Amino acid sequence: MHTIRLTMAQALVKYLAAQRIEMAGREVPLFEGVFAIFGHGNVAGMGEALYHVQDELPTFRAHNEQTMAHAAIAFARANGRRRLMAATSSIGPGATNMVTAAALAHANRLPVLLLPGDTFVTREPDPVLQQVEHFGDPTISVNDCFRPVSRYFDRIHRPEQLLTSLPQAMAALLDPENCGPATLALPQDVQTFAYDYPAAFFTPRVHHVRRPPPDAHELHQAIAALKQASRPLIIAGGGVHYADACEALAAFAMARGIPVAETQAGKGALADSHPCATGAIGVTGSAAANQLSEQADVILAIGTRLQDFTTGSRALFESSDKTLVALNVGRFDSLKHQALPLCCDALIGLEQIDAALGEWRSSDGWREQTGTLKREWSDAVHRITADQGLELPTDAQVIGAVNRQALDDTTVVCAAGGLPGELHKLWQCSGPGSYHVEYGFSCMGYEIAGGLGVKMARPEREVVVMVGDGSYLMHNSELATSVMLGHKLVVVVLDNRGYGCINRLQHATGGAGFNNLLKDCRAIDAGAPETDFAAHAKALGCESETVSGIAQLEQALVRARAARTTYVIALETDPLPSTQEGGAWWEVAVPQVSEREAVNAAYKGYREAKQRQRH
Ligand SMILES: Cc1ncc(C[n+]2csc(CCOP(=O)(O)OP(=O)(O)O)c2C)c(N)n1
Ligand SMILES: [Mg+2]
């Protein structure tokens, strides 16, 4: 047998560089590259190995392990889960910094290969710098924190374990049903151990993402349910995008006269101009989609996890006279909410349903109602997002400005705060790829790093990151990475001086303003610092400016587009208003007893609202 003598780390990167995938008829590398922050846990082993493969597998230096992994995850999502990145860290804090990113990828069913360094398997120098010693179990290291947030986890104790572990890791990353983070913990000594690897292990391999077909019985049941429907509705989730089924969905909805509502991950499946596009569904949904969901007789949920924001905490479309069909590539999701399961690939499922439906269409009245509600909602959006000339504009008005300035190839990126809800309700999508909001984990600090990952995946697109002051202050350092790599972002910072959405939630649950807006926080007499976001971004190498009001913002966006490097625009906004139109109830637990009358009143309202919830 022909063998090649390599260290474990050299073999690992050589294998990654040999993985390929077909995208749009073209064979391309599966891995774009590796984000890396080195320390003693990976610099000698992984660092040396990566140095030699820079042409096939580039290394990108970032500024924070969590956010570099966020960028890697965003890259995979913007590539429809078909192209990937890896992230390698040192041991200890570098490794645990990536745990949050692993959880984010897990919740969103997005692939990322995490390669944290680990302590010596020989244990000879123990305890090494940054080792957490577990008194009762020396086999545990901090990397065991990755287990509950990884779809695949292994610790490579011997170099030859790569031969069996790497193919499994690749399968987990590319499996549409169990897609998520794969973590290979790499003890620093084992990274450097040599082994005679079979040369065949490094033969280029072209991967293919499986498209599981439906079970005949489940398909039959789903078709029978749809054929009886006169008021059908489709909920489109992220799975529609990942199955590349957006076009098929648009054609199916049009031909059959079915309104389509979208989840956060599904948004953009249809362009807003599509006659069947009724906007967002759920807690942050459009009045059109939510009203239609209440009145629908059959709901076909495609590629969605049916999380609380989609179902209004199970109070939105849960009446017993409704049939829910859950078309999902994962059995786990297809069984939720007592749905009729249709467990298969979204594209194949749609094609087979369509082929069996004959002349069936929704009722004339339903299609008319869809058109009316769509028009009414569209008018509302224009009204809500119009410039009112306010000194402190609302989030909605800022969204209007950014949306008016956006091009067809603009992608808006966001994750946490008040913005995701407002964007879900109000952002008008030009089609697939135009909307990238991380709302499975809604992780503050994903925004800028996520924007970087999107830009790396789709350099031809304009990437606009919308971010609150809180999220910006939590993680902003990948701005410097975007400047360094020449991946230009446009970043709009909405400074409402605090955690605006949580302040609103606090009041809605009867609480007093406390520890959210900066003015309500413990501080010395001089008060909280007034952060100069434009100056901060400039210090990181970006171009930047501060503007006041919507008109100035729109002019600044034009300058930002013309700029060569990442451009940050900061403006002050009003923390109090949020869009009241549309929306649905969301369950947030309210204290059962309190000395505050407002809390007791909120609890009463909470109990009443829970009556509508079905289990
Ligand atoms: C990492 C993380 N910590 C805490 C939260 C809870 N949380 C959600 S939004 C938010 C405030 C965000 O503030 P900002 O970015 O300024 O947006 P705003 O609410 O003001 O629109 C907080 C604390 C979270 N989602 N993620
Ligand atoms: Mg804020």
XYZ file of C-alpha atoms and ligand atoms in Angstrom:
642
model
C 0.000 0.000 0.000
C 1.276 3.423 -0.915
C 1.514 5.504 2.248
C 2.461 9.069 3.105
C 4.094 9.869 6.413
C 2.402 12.911 7.901
C 1.558 14.351 11.275
C -2.059 14.137 12.325
C -2.478 17.887 11.679
C -0.836 17.622 8.246
C -3.111 14.719 7.351
C -6.175 16.583 8.575
C -5.580 19.669 6.427
C -4.509 17.579 3.427
C -7.793 15.675 3.687
C -9.845 18.879 3.990
C -8.105 20.319 0.925
C -9.015 17.192 -1.064
C -12.773 17.452 -0.406
C -14.802 18.846 -3.312
C -18.442 19.514 -4.101
C -20.494 20.355 -7.160
C -22.111 23.798 -7.105
C -24.224 24.956 -10.039
C -22.651 22.358 -12.315
C -19.099 23.289 -11.330
C -16.764 21.278 -9.106
C -15.327 23.489 -6.357
C -13.421 22.938 -3.102
C -15.767 21.976 -0.268
C -13.779 24.144 2.154
C -13.170 27.812 1.441
C -10.458 27.821 4.085
C -9.767 27.826 7.796
C -10.259 30.645 10.294
C -7.507 30.385 12.842
C -6.371 32.000 16.050
C -3.243 30.266 17.249
C -2.013 29.586 20.762
C 0.232 26.935 22.265
C -2.606 24.427 21.720
C -2.499 24.642 17.925
C 0.326 26.850 16.632
C 2.990 24.169 16.349
C 0.775 21.321 15.121
C -2.087 22.865 13.138
C -0.152 26.056 12.424
C 2.714 24.229 10.758
C 0.315 22.057 8.796
C -1.780 24.983 7.536
C 1.336 26.881 6.504
C 2.110 24.283 3.843
C -1.361 24.130 2.246
C -2.102 27.844 1.915
C -2.689 27.605 -1.834
C -5.369 24.918 -1.585
C -6.707 25.724 1.874
C -6.110 29.358 2.878
C -5.869 30.402 6.512
C -7.632 33.553 7.692
C -6.616 35.252 10.918
C -9.525 36.650 12.884
C -9.885 38.550 16.156
C -12.157 36.418 18.300
C -12.822 32.665 18.188
C -16.576 33.003 18.638
C -16.998 35.520 15.880
C -14.603 33.832 13.465
C -16.779 30.744 13.845
C -19.866 32.934 13.307
C -18.328 34.102 10.040
C -17.673 30.485 9.062
C -21.296 29.583 9.831
C -22.650 32.557 7.884
C -20.441 31.523 4.971
C -22.050 28.071 4.950
C -25.565 29.476 5.173
C -24.962 31.933 2.349
C -23.797 28.921 0.321
C -26.948 26.956 1.030
C -24.989 24.607 3.335
C -22.968 23.349 0.373
C -19.649 25.092 0.932
C -17.997 25.178 4.314
C -15.280 26.640 6.479
C -13.337 25.307 9.431
C -12.248 27.195 12.544
C -9.284 26.206 14.688
C -8.481 27.536 18.127
C -5.957 26.940 20.853
C -6.959 25.160 24.061
C -8.823 26.598 27.029
C -10.340 30.057 26.429
C -9.811 29.925 22.669
C -11.731 26.678 22.577
C -14.548 27.691 24.915
C -14.961 30.932 22.971
C -16.212 28.749 20.118
C -18.835 26.911 22.196
C -21.417 29.678 21.678
C -20.808 29.536 17.945
C -21.270 25.759 18.013
C -24.608 26.255 19.771
C -25.615 28.845 17.174
C -24.791 26.465 14.333
C -26.601 23.639 16.118
C -29.797 25.654 16.669
C -29.805 26.885 13.060
C -28.848 23.490 11.582
C -25.820 25.001 9.904
C -22.527 23.245 9.210
C -19.150 24.343 10.541
C -16.048 22.278 11.279
C -14.634 23.258 14.667
C -11.087 22.237 15.485
C -10.256 23.265 19.046
C -6.857 22.315 20.401
C -6.893 20.056 23.446
C -4.594 19.076 26.314
C -1.841 16.429 25.928
C -3.086 12.844 25.686
C 0.217 11.750 27.286
C -0.610 14.032 30.246
C 3.162 14.294 30.761
C 3.285 18.082 31.296
C -0.068 18.285 33.137
C -1.471 20.610 34.155
C -0.575 22.646 31.094
C -1.321 26.331 30.770
C -5.110 26.867 30.451
C -5.994 23.299 31.465
C -9.063 22.980 33.671
C -8.347 19.991 35.861
C -11.315 17.783 36.602
C -10.537 16.155 39.949
C -12.619 13.016 39.437
C -12.167 12.379 35.707
C -8.901 13.117 33.875
C -10.496 12.263 30.522
C -12.577 15.460 30.656
C -11.344 18.758 29.223
C -13.194 21.989 28.468
C -13.789 20.652 24.979
C -16.412 18.297 26.396
C -18.551 21.471 26.493
C -18.881 21.037 22.729
C -20.656 17.675 23.023
C -24.228 18.949 23.619
C -23.833 21.579 20.892
C -22.228 19.432 18.198
C -23.877 17.051 15.766
C -20.626 15.120 15.645
C -17.934 15.132 18.299
C -14.654 13.269 18.504
C -11.373 13.667 20.299
C -8.470 12.435 18.202
C -6.305 10.419 20.556
C -4.231 8.763 17.861
C -3.362 9.971 14.339
C -4.925 6.944 12.632
C -8.331 7.800 14.124
C -8.660 10.431 11.381
C -9.171 7.607 8.887
C -12.531 6.719 10.408
C -13.494 10.010 12.037
C -13.053 12.516 9.211
C -15.474 10.805 6.783
C -18.089 10.758 9.558
C -17.498 14.429 10.286
C -17.959 15.274 6.584
C -21.177 13.251 6.498
C -22.571 15.097 9.525
C -21.694 18.460 7.979
C -23.409 17.668 4.688
C -26.343 15.590 5.912
C -29.480 17.662 5.272
C -31.309 16.036 8.191
C -28.625 16.113 10.877
C -26.718 19.073 9.571
C -24.819 21.037 12.194
C -21.416 21.614 13.714
C -18.808 18.876 13.725
C -16.162 19.228 16.410
C -12.848 17.420 16.367
C -10.896 18.107 19.541
C -7.200 17.961 18.705
C -4.821 17.290 21.602
C -1.706 19.356 20.970
C 0.699 16.430 21.146
C -1.370 14.225 18.831
C -1.434 17.062 16.259
C 2.313 16.527 15.953
C 2.430 12.706 15.958
C 3.377 11.137 12.617
C 1.700 8.160 10.960
C 1.923 6.375 7.606
C -1.420 7.346 6.101
C -2.685 5.446 3.056
C -2.269 7.783 0.066
C -5.783 6.873 -1.082
C -7.181 8.697 1.950
C -6.241 11.962 0.235
C -7.764 11.179 -3.166
C -10.036 14.094 -4.091
C -13.596 13.251 -3.232
C -16.632 14.977 -4.751
C -19.453 15.174 -2.223
C -23.122 15.168 -2.976
C -25.863 16.431 -0.662
C -28.544 13.747 -0.360
C -32.132 14.465 -1.431
C -34.255 11.900 0.391
C -37.525 11.079 -1.425
C -40.839 10.818 0.450
C -42.426 7.675 1.796
C -45.390 6.682 -0.423
C -47.843 6.568 2.475
C -46.852 9.957 3.883
C -47.009 11.474 0.409
C -50.467 10.020 -0.173
C -51.717 11.479 3.127
C -50.282 14.912 2.390
C -51.812 15.015 -1.089
C -55.198 13.879 0.222
C -55.122 16.676 2.827
C -54.230 19.312 0.239
C -56.859 18.151 -2.252
C -59.545 18.789 0.369
C -58.297 22.268 1.085
C -59.911 25.404 -0.248
C -57.932 27.827 1.938
C -54.364 26.478 1.925
C -51.325 28.350 3.212
C -47.635 27.558 2.896
C -45.102 28.404 5.596
C -41.644 28.532 4.054
C -38.668 27.951 6.363
C -34.936 27.793 5.912
C -35.197 24.278 4.496
C -36.705 25.741 1.315
C -33.479 27.678 0.736
C -31.181 24.790 1.672
C -32.999 22.435 -0.705
C -32.702 25.020 -3.473
C -36.468 24.917 -3.747
C -37.250 28.657 -3.850
C -37.982 28.740 -7.579
C -40.053 25.580 -7.424
C -41.999 27.004 -4.492
C -42.669 30.261 -6.338
C -44.003 28.356 -9.354
C -46.047 25.924 -7.248
C -47.649 28.699 -5.174
C -48.484 30.667 -8.314
C -49.984 27.743 -10.201
C -52.062 26.557 -7.248
C -52.971 29.972 -5.823
C -51.445 29.388 -2.404
C -50.339 32.296 -0.222
C -46.829 31.881 1.170
C -45.742 33.113 4.594
C -42.118 33.043 5.644
C -40.182 32.360 8.831
C -36.996 34.270 9.630
C -34.826 31.594 8.010
C -37.277 31.242 5.128
C -37.613 34.951 4.345
C -36.664 35.835 0.812
C -37.760 32.485 -0.634
C -40.204 34.549 -2.680
C -39.531 38.090 -3.809
C -41.969 40.454 -2.125
C -43.342 41.318 -5.548
C -44.577 37.723 -6.046
C -48.416 37.740 -5.988
C -48.463 34.921 -3.390
C -45.895 36.482 -1.052
C -47.746 37.571 2.066
C -44.671 38.325 4.162
C -43.525 37.137 7.532
C -45.467 34.811 9.808
C -45.794 34.700 13.569
C -44.828 36.928 16.476
C -43.074 39.303 14.088
C -45.383 38.488 11.194
C -47.355 40.603 8.758
C -51.043 41.186 9.396
C -51.693 39.482 6.039
C -49.827 36.248 6.732
C -51.067 35.937 10.290
C -54.693 36.537 9.344
C -54.453 34.012 6.520
C -52.844 31.488 8.853
C -55.791 31.776 11.250
C -58.293 31.244 8.447
C -56.456 28.567 6.479
C -57.905 25.063 6.453
C -54.636 23.334 5.529
C -51.162 24.649 6.330
C -48.233 23.152 4.489
C -45.132 23.939 6.553
C -41.983 23.394 4.509
C -38.509 23.206 5.991
C -39.328 24.925 9.260
C -38.581 24.018 12.883
C -41.943 25.581 13.870
C -40.371 27.470 16.743
C -42.355 29.765 19.027
C -41.836 32.881 16.926
C -43.435 31.068 13.976
C -46.416 29.599 15.825
C -47.056 32.532 18.176
C -46.076 30.201 21.007
C -48.661 27.695 19.721
C -51.536 30.177 19.867
C -51.544 31.483 16.288
C -52.820 28.776 13.959
C -53.553 25.954 16.310
C -57.348 25.671 15.999
C -58.457 22.060 15.884
C -60.241 22.335 12.512
C -56.954 22.936 10.713
C -54.650 20.333 9.209
C -50.931 20.919 9.450
C -48.712 19.069 6.984
C -45.017 19.281 7.867
C -42.779 18.696 4.880
C -39.315 18.422 6.337
C -36.128 16.596 5.538
C -35.831 15.795 9.251
C -38.175 13.401 10.993
C -37.780 15.348 14.241
C -39.249 18.500 12.726
C -41.870 16.714 10.634
C -43.521 15.284 13.760
C -43.954 18.528 15.701
C -47.395 20.006 16.482
C -49.149 16.703 15.680
C -48.583 17.448 12.013
C -49.100 14.999 9.190
C -45.447 14.272 8.514
C -43.969 14.340 5.044
C -40.350 13.560 5.666
C -38.315 14.272 2.524
C -36.299 16.816 0.586
C -38.295 20.024 0.046
C -37.731 20.193 -3.712
C -38.602 16.550 -4.357
C -41.569 16.787 -1.998
C -42.946 19.849 -3.794
C -42.449 18.255 -7.210
C -44.214 15.046 -6.211
C -47.102 16.853 -4.540
C -47.528 19.051 -7.589
C -47.504 16.068 -9.938
C -50.336 14.422 -7.996
C -52.631 17.412 -7.505
C -54.204 17.401 -10.974
C -56.400 20.465 -11.520
C -56.601 21.347 -7.835
C -56.313 24.996 -6.882
C -57.326 27.070 -3.902
C -60.758 28.704 -3.972
C -61.324 31.933 -5.902
C -62.375 33.714 -2.715
C -59.164 32.699 -0.954
C -57.002 34.013 -3.762
C -58.931 37.295 -3.801
C -58.578 37.625 -0.043
C -54.857 36.953 -0.331
C -54.532 39.755 -2.868
C -56.500 42.208 -0.737
C -54.580 41.448 2.459
C -51.276 41.614 0.608
C -52.106 45.059 -0.787
C -53.254 46.322 2.607
C -50.075 45.083 4.269
C -47.899 46.560 1.567
C -49.578 49.957 2.127
C -49.010 49.596 5.873
C -45.316 48.823 5.351
C -44.883 51.912 3.194
C -46.569 54.040 5.813
C -44.615 52.561 8.738
C -41.226 52.807 7.049
C -41.668 56.295 5.548
C -39.415 59.126 6.702
C -41.281 61.299 9.223
C -38.415 63.730 9.553
C -37.848 62.731 13.179
C -34.639 63.617 14.974
C -34.753 60.191 16.617
C -36.206 57.875 13.963
C -37.705 54.479 14.733
C -36.025 51.194 13.750
C -38.786 50.798 11.159
C -37.946 54.133 9.537
C -34.253 53.227 9.400
C -35.200 49.922 7.778
C -37.237 51.880 5.231
C -34.215 54.029 4.372
C -31.837 51.088 4.007
C -34.440 49.150 2.011
C -35.065 52.057 -0.370
C -31.328 52.364 -1.000
C -30.827 48.598 -1.387
C -30.101 47.037 -4.765
C -31.424 43.728 -6.036
C -28.116 42.173 -5.038
C -28.051 43.604 -1.513
C -28.070 41.153 1.388
C -29.192 42.522 4.740
C -27.640 40.825 7.784
C -28.841 40.925 11.391
C -29.282 38.684 14.444
C -30.458 40.141 17.746
C -32.199 43.108 19.361
C -35.297 44.862 18.134
C -34.123 44.838 14.539
C -34.725 41.176 13.584
C -38.427 41.437 14.390
C -38.788 44.706 12.524
C -36.796 43.388 9.568
C -38.885 40.209 9.465
C -42.070 42.277 9.351
C -40.969 45.134 7.150
C -37.947 44.317 4.958
C -38.958 43.928 1.322
C -36.908 41.112 -0.191
C -35.729 41.044 -3.769
C -35.575 37.250 -3.626
C -33.435 34.401 -2.307
C -30.130 35.551 -0.840
C -31.340 39.041 0.009
C -32.059 38.385 3.697
C -29.772 36.791 6.270
C -31.041 37.090 9.826
C -29.776 34.596 12.382
C -32.831 33.978 14.556
C -32.484 30.361 15.610
C -30.076 31.475 18.347
C -30.527 35.248 17.965
C -26.999 35.732 19.155
C -25.921 39.286 19.920
C -22.628 39.933 18.203
C -23.269 37.679 15.200
C -24.136 40.619 12.961
C -20.751 41.950 11.840
C -19.038 38.562 11.769
C -22.041 37.108 9.951
C -21.794 39.910 7.419
C -18.148 39.015 6.845
C -19.064 35.367 6.251
C -21.818 36.336 3.800
C -19.450 38.630 1.914
C -16.816 35.873 1.697
C -19.468 33.555 0.288
C -21.002 36.066 -2.096
C -18.374 38.723 -2.910
C -20.471 39.970 -5.822
C -23.267 41.059 -3.470
C -23.508 44.218 -1.418
C -23.702 43.218 2.247
C -25.454 45.611 4.616
C -25.237 44.796 8.315
C -27.858 46.387 10.546
C -26.834 46.252 14.183
C -27.917 47.729 17.511
C -25.524 49.533 19.852
C -25.669 46.588 22.265
C -24.741 43.963 19.700
C -22.073 46.216 18.219
C -20.421 46.669 21.606
C -20.568 42.933 22.276
C -18.673 41.953 19.116
C -17.226 44.332 16.575
C -13.612 43.299 16.080
C -14.184 41.364 12.860
C -14.660 44.806 11.306
C -10.866 44.878 11.310
C -10.813 41.453 9.624
C -13.184 42.696 6.913
C -10.841 45.636 6.272
C -7.776 43.392 6.288
C -9.246 40.849 3.866
C -10.857 43.466 1.641
C -14.357 42.098 2.210
C -16.249 45.353 2.296
C -19.327 45.681 4.470
C -21.762 48.510 4.936
C -22.678 48.633 8.624
C -25.541 50.705 10.009
C -25.388 51.079 13.803
C -28.713 51.989 15.408
C -27.740 53.633 18.667
C -30.744 53.756 20.978
C -28.460 53.811 24.009
C -29.299 50.448 25.411
C -30.956 47.095 25.097
C -34.083 48.612 23.623
C -36.066 45.477 22.859
C -35.460 43.962 26.290
C -36.444 47.251 27.901
C -39.735 47.059 25.974
C -40.202 43.439 27.022
C -39.488 44.399 30.628
C -42.263 46.989 30.521
C -44.624 44.601 28.717
C -44.213 42.103 31.558
C -44.964 44.764 34.163
C -41.373 45.581 35.030
C -39.833 48.983 35.678
C -37.111 50.240 33.380
C -34.062 48.578 34.928
C -30.619 47.555 33.677
C -31.476 47.745 29.973
C -31.377 51.316 28.704
C -28.120 52.933 29.779
C -30.072 55.659 31.578
C -31.607 52.964 33.809
C -28.285 51.352 34.765
C -25.984 51.745 37.745
C -23.363 54.324 36.860
C -21.366 57.085 38.440
C -22.853 60.580 38.473
C -21.425 61.466 35.085
C -23.617 58.679 33.690
C -22.946 56.105 31.026
C -20.356 56.987 28.378
C -21.648 58.267 25.082
C -20.058 55.878 22.662
C -18.778 57.415 19.442
C -19.373 54.450 17.153
C -18.000 56.182 14.058
C -14.753 57.031 15.841
C -14.534 53.486 17.155
C -14.987 51.981 13.701
C -12.422 54.399 12.294
C -9.954 53.189 14.894
C -10.457 49.663 13.519
C -9.604 50.806 10.000
C -13.076 51.417 8.604
C -14.430 54.532 6.992
C -17.284 55.928 9.023
C -19.597 58.798 9.795
C -22.333 59.773 12.210
C -25.602 61.008 10.795
C -28.790 62.413 12.223
C -32.178 61.392 10.842
C -33.364 59.474 7.825
C -32.547 61.956 5.058
C -28.895 62.139 6.137
C -28.790 58.355 6.466
C -29.925 57.877 2.876
C -27.198 60.206 1.640
C -24.610 58.429 3.770
C -25.664 55.083 2.300
C -24.797 56.407 -1.151
C -21.321 57.412 0.092
C -20.951 54.021 1.761
C -21.646 52.251 -1.516
C -18.962 54.276 -3.266
C -16.382 53.598 -0.553
C -13.612 51.065 -1.090
C -13.527 49.602 2.381
C -15.938 48.730 5.161
C -18.096 51.729 5.942
C -19.847 52.244 9.268
C -22.739 54.689 9.639
C -23.933 55.443 13.158
C -27.177 57.189 13.977
C -29.242 57.720 17.084
C -32.664 56.130 17.162
C -35.660 56.087 19.479
C -35.562 53.083 21.843
C -39.271 53.093 22.664
C -41.414 52.521 19.553
C -41.760 49.230 17.728
C -44.199 48.343 14.963
C -47.629 47.576 16.395
C -49.230 46.500 13.111
C -49.198 42.754 12.500
C -47.535 40.476 15.012
C -48.853 37.837 17.389
C -48.621 36.856 21.040
C -45.342 35.461 22.350
C -45.074 33.524 25.586
C -42.667 35.073 28.064
C -43.145 33.842 31.636
C -44.415 36.555 34.021
C -43.866 36.357 37.825
C -46.852 34.822 39.639
C -46.538 37.244 42.549
C -44.938 40.663 42.873
C -45.014 43.806 44.994
C -45.501 45.707 41.738
C -49.123 46.080 40.675
C -48.032 46.290 37.032
C -46.471 42.825 37.269
C -49.641 41.362 38.801
C -51.677 42.923 35.987
C -49.261 41.545 33.406
C -49.538 38.103 34.995
C -53.344 38.251 34.668
C -53.014 39.124 30.977
C -50.485 36.351 30.563
C -52.841 33.720 32.022
C -55.604 34.911 29.699
C -53.377 34.814 26.652
C -52.309 31.292 27.500
C -55.931 30.145 27.110
C -55.497 30.352 23.353
C -52.493 28.062 23.400
C -53.003 24.484 22.222
C -50.824 21.596 23.287
C -25.339 36.891 23.435
C -26.671 37.392 23.827
N -26.867 37.894 25.070
C -28.086 38.334 25.434
C -29.142 38.296 24.585
C -30.495 38.819 25.038
N -30.784 40.032 24.285
C -31.501 39.984 23.138
S -31.613 41.446 22.404
C -30.721 42.208 23.596
C -30.420 43.679 23.507
C -29.791 44.055 22.220
O -29.436 45.406 22.263
P -29.143 46.191 20.924
O -28.212 45.426 20.075
O -28.749 47.573 21.283
O -30.527 46.181 20.166
P -31.911 46.891 20.618
O -32.641 45.937 21.494
O -31.579 48.160 21.313
O -32.642 47.079 19.344
C -30.350 41.296 24.579
C -29.570 41.655 25.790
C -28.887 37.745 23.302
N -29.852 37.625 22.396
N -27.649 37.332 22.940
Mg -29.815 49.281 21.447
